[in-house]
Tab-separated table of C-alpha atoms and ligand atoms in Angstrom:
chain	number	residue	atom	x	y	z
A	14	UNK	CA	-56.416	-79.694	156.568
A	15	UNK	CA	-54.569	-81.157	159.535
A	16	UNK	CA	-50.809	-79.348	160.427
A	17	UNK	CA	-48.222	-81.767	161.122
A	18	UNK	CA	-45.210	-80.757	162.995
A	19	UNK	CA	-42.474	-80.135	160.402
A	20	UNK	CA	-38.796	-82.396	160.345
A	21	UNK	CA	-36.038	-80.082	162.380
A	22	UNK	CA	-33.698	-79.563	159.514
A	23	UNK	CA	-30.485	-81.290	161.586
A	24	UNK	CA	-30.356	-83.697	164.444
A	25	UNK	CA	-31.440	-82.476	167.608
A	26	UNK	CA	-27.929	-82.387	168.970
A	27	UNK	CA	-26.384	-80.721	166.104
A	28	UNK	CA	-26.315	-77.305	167.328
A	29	UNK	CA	-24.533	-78.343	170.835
A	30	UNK	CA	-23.188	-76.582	172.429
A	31	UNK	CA	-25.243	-73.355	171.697
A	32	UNK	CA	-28.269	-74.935	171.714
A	33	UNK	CA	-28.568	-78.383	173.260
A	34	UNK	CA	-30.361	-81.456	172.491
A	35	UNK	CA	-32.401	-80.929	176.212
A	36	UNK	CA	-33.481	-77.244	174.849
A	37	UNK	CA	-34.461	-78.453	171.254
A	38	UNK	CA	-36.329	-81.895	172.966
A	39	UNK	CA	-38.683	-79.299	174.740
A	40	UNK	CA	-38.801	-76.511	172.250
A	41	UNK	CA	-39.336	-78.309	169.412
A	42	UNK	CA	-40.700	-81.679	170.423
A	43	UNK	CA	-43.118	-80.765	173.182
A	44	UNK	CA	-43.474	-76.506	172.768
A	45	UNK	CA	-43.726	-76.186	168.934
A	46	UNK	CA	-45.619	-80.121	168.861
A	47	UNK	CA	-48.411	-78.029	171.355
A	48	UNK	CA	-48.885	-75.144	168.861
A	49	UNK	CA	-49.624	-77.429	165.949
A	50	UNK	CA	-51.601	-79.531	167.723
A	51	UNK	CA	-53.728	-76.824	169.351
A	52	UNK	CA	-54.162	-74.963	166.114
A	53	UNK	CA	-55.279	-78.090	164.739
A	54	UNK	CA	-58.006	-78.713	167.546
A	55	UNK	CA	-58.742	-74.961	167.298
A	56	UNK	CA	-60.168	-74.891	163.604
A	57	UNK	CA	-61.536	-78.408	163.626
A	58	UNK	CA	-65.107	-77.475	161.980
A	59	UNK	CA	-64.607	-73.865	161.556
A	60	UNK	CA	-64.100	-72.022	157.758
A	61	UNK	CA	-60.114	-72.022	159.192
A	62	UNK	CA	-59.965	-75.975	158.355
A	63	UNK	CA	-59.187	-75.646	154.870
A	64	UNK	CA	-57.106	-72.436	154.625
A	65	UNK	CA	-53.419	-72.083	154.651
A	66	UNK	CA	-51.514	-71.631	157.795
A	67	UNK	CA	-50.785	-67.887	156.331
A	68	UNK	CA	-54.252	-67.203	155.258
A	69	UNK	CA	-55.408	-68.525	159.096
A	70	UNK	CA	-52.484	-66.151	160.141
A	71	UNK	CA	-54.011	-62.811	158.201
A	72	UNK	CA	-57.493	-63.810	159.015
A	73	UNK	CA	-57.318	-64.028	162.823
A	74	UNK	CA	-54.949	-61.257	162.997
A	75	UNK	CA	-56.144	-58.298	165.713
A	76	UNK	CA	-59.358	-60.178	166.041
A	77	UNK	CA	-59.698	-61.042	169.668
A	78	UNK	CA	-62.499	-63.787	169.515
A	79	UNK	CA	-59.839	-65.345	167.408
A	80	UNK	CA	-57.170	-64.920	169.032
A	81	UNK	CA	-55.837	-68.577	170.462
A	82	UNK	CA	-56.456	-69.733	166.922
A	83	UNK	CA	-54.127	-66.423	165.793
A	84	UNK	CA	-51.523	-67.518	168.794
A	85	UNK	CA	-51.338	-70.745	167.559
A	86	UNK	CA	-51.100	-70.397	164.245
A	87	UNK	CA	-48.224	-67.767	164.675
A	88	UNK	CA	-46.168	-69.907	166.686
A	89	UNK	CA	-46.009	-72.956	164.944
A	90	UNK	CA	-45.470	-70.441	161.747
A	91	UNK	CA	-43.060	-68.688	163.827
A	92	UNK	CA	-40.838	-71.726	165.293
A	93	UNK	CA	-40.618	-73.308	162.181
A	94	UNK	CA	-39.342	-70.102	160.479
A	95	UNK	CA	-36.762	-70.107	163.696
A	96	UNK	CA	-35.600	-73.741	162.935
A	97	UNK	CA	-34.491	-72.858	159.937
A	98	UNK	CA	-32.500	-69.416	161.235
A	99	UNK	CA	-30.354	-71.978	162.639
A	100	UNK	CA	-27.529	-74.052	161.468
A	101	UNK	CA	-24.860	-76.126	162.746
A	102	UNK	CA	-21.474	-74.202	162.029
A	103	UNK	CA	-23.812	-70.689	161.398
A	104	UNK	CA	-22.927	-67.365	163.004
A	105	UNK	CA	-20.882	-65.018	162.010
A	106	UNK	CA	-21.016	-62.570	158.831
A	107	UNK	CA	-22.883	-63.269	155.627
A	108	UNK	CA	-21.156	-64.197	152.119
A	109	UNK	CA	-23.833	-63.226	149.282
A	110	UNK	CA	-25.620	-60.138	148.406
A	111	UNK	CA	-27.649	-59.965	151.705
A	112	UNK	CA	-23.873	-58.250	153.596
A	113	UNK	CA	-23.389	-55.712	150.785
A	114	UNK	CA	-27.443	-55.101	151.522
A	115	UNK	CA	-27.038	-54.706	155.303
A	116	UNK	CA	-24.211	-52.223	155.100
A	117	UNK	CA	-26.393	-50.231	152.800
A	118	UNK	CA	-29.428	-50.573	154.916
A	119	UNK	CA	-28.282	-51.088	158.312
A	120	UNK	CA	-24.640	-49.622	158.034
A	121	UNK	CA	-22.489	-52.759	158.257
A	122	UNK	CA	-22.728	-56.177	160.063
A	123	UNK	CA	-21.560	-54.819	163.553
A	124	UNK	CA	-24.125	-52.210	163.740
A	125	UNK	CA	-26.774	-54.978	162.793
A	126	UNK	CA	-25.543	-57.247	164.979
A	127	UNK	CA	-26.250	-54.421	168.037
A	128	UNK	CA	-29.444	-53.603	166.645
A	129	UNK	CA	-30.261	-56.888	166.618
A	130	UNK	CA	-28.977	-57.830	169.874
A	131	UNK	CA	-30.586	-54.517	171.274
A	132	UNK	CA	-33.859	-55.523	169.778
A	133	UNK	CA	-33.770	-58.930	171.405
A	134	UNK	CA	-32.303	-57.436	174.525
A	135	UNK	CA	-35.724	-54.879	174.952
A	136	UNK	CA	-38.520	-57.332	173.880
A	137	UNK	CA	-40.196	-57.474	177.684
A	138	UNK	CA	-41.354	-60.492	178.392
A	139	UNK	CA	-41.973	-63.340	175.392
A	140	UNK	CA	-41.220	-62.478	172.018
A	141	UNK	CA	-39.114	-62.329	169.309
A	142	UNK	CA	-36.493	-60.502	167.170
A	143	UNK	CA	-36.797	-60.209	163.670
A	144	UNK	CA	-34.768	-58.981	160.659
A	145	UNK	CA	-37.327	-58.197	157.960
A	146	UNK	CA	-37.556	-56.444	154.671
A	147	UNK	CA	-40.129	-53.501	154.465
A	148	UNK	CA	-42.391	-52.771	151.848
A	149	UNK	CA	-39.953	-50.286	150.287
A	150	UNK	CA	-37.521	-52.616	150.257
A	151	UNK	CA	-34.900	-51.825	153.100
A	152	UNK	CA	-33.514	-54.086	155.838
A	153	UNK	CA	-35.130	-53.051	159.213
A	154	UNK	CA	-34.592	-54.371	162.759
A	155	UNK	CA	-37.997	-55.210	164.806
A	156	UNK	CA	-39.270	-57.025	168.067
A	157	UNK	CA	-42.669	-58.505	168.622
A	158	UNK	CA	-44.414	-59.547	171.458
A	159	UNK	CA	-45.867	-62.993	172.340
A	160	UNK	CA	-47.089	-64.396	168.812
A	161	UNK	CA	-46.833	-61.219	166.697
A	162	UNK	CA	-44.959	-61.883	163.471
A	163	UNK	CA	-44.109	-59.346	160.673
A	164	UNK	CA	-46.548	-61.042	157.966
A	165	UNK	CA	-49.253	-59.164	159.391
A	166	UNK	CA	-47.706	-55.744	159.138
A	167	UNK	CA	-46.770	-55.803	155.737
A	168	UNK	CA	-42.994	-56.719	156.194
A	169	UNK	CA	-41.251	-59.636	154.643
A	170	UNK	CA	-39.096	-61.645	157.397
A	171	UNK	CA	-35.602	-62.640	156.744
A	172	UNK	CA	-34.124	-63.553	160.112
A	173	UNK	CA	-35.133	-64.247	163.671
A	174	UNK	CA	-34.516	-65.588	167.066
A	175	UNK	CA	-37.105	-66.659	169.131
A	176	UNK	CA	-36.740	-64.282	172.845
A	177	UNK	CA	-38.874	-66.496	174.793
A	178	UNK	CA	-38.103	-67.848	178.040
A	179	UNK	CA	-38.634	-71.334	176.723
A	180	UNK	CA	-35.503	-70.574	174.177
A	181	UNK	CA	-32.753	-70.520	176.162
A	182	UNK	CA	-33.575	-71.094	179.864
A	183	UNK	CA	-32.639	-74.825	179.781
A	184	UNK	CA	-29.114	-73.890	178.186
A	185	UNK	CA	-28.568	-70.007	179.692
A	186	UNK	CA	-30.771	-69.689	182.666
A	187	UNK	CA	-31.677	-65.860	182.807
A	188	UNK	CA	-29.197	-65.199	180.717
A	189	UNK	CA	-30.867	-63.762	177.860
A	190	UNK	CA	-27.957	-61.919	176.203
A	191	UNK	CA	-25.210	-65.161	176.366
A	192	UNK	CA	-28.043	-66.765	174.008
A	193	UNK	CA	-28.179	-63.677	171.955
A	194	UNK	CA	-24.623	-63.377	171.594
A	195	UNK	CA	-24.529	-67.518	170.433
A	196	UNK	CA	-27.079	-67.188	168.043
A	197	UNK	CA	-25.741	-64.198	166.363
A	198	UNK	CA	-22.055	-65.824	166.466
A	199	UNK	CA	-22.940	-69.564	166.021
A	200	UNK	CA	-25.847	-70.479	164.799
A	201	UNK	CA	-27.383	-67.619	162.715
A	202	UNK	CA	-27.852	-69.417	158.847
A	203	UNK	CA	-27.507	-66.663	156.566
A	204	UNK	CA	-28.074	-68.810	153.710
A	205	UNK	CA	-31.661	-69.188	154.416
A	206	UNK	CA	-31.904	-65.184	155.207
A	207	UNK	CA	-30.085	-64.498	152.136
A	208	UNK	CA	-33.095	-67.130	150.357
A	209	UNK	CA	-35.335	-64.589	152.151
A	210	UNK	CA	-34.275	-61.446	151.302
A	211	UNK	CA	-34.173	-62.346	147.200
A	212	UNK	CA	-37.749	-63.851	147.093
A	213	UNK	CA	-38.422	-60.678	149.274
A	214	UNK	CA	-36.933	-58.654	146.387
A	215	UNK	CA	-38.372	-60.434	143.872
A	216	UNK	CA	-41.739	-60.147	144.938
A	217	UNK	CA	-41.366	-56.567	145.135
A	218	UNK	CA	-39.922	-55.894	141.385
A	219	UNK	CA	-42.837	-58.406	139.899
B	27	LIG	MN1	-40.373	-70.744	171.182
């Protein structure tokens, strides 16, 4: 099977000012275009070919002879996970079940929102910050470096916010926690985490 880059779910201005058009042209259209085309150069004649992008996720995973068809795979997994964290008009705290869940879990939206931010803050280097669900079933705040992604440890992810440089230097420059901060107040679309976090639930009553 060849991977095709995936439609942005809004125009690529639509999250301006936060995140521009400039950021999303390279992030999306040249970053995130590179992964899937990469990945789809990287298992061209191998058993990978025919597999799901998941299934080429969990089958490369910690194995470093595969690991630029692991990287790859991740990312464009990864970013277009991230596109859809983000929404025109997003930000801010939760309506549905998923705000009841993180005061229970996480003990209310500020303290998730500095977990979060601390999380993103700490990831050295590339990376990203996740919200996930663990196999228990509770909220938990994580980090991961370069590619890493919580599918391959077992934990469900509901929200995250891609820490690399490539995220936010167009728009912020170093400034790592301004982006943070916009994400978290602006963009965050807790629709889509709150779509997470029941098929995450469901899937651990069934
Ligand atoms: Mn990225």
């Amino acid at each position: 099977m060849t991977f095709k880059l995936p439609p942005l779910p809004y125009k690529e201005d639509a999250l301006e000012p936060h995140m521009t058009a400039t950021t999303l042209s390279f992030h999306y259209g040249k970053h995130h275009q590179t992964y899937v085309d990469k990945l789809n150069e990287l298992i061209k004649g191998t058993e990978f070919e025919k597999q799901s992008l998941e299934d080429i996720i969990k089958a490369t995973a910690g194995k470093l002879d595969k690991l630029p068809i692991f990287n790859n795979a991740a990312q464009t997994w990864n970013h277009t996970f991230f596109w859809n964290c983000l929404t025109p008009k997003g930000g801010g705290d939760p309506k549905g079940s998923i705000k009841e869940k993180i005061e229970k879990d996480l003990g209310g939206m500020d303290k998730f929102r500095e977990a979060f931010t601390q999380a993103a803050l700490t990831q050295f280097g590339s990376g990203w910050a996740w919200l996930v669900l663990d196999p228990n079933g509770n909220l938990k705040i994580g980090k991961s470096s370069n590619a890493d992604l919580p599918i391959v440890h077992n934990h469900t992810p509901i929200l995250t916010c891609d820490v690399w440089e490539h995220a936010y230097y167009l728009d912020y420059q170093n400034r790592r926690p301004d982006f943070v901060a916009a994400f978290l107040e602006k963009l965050v679309n807790w629709e889509f985490a709150q779509k997470n976090l029941d098929e995450a639930l469901k899937e651990i009553a069934a």
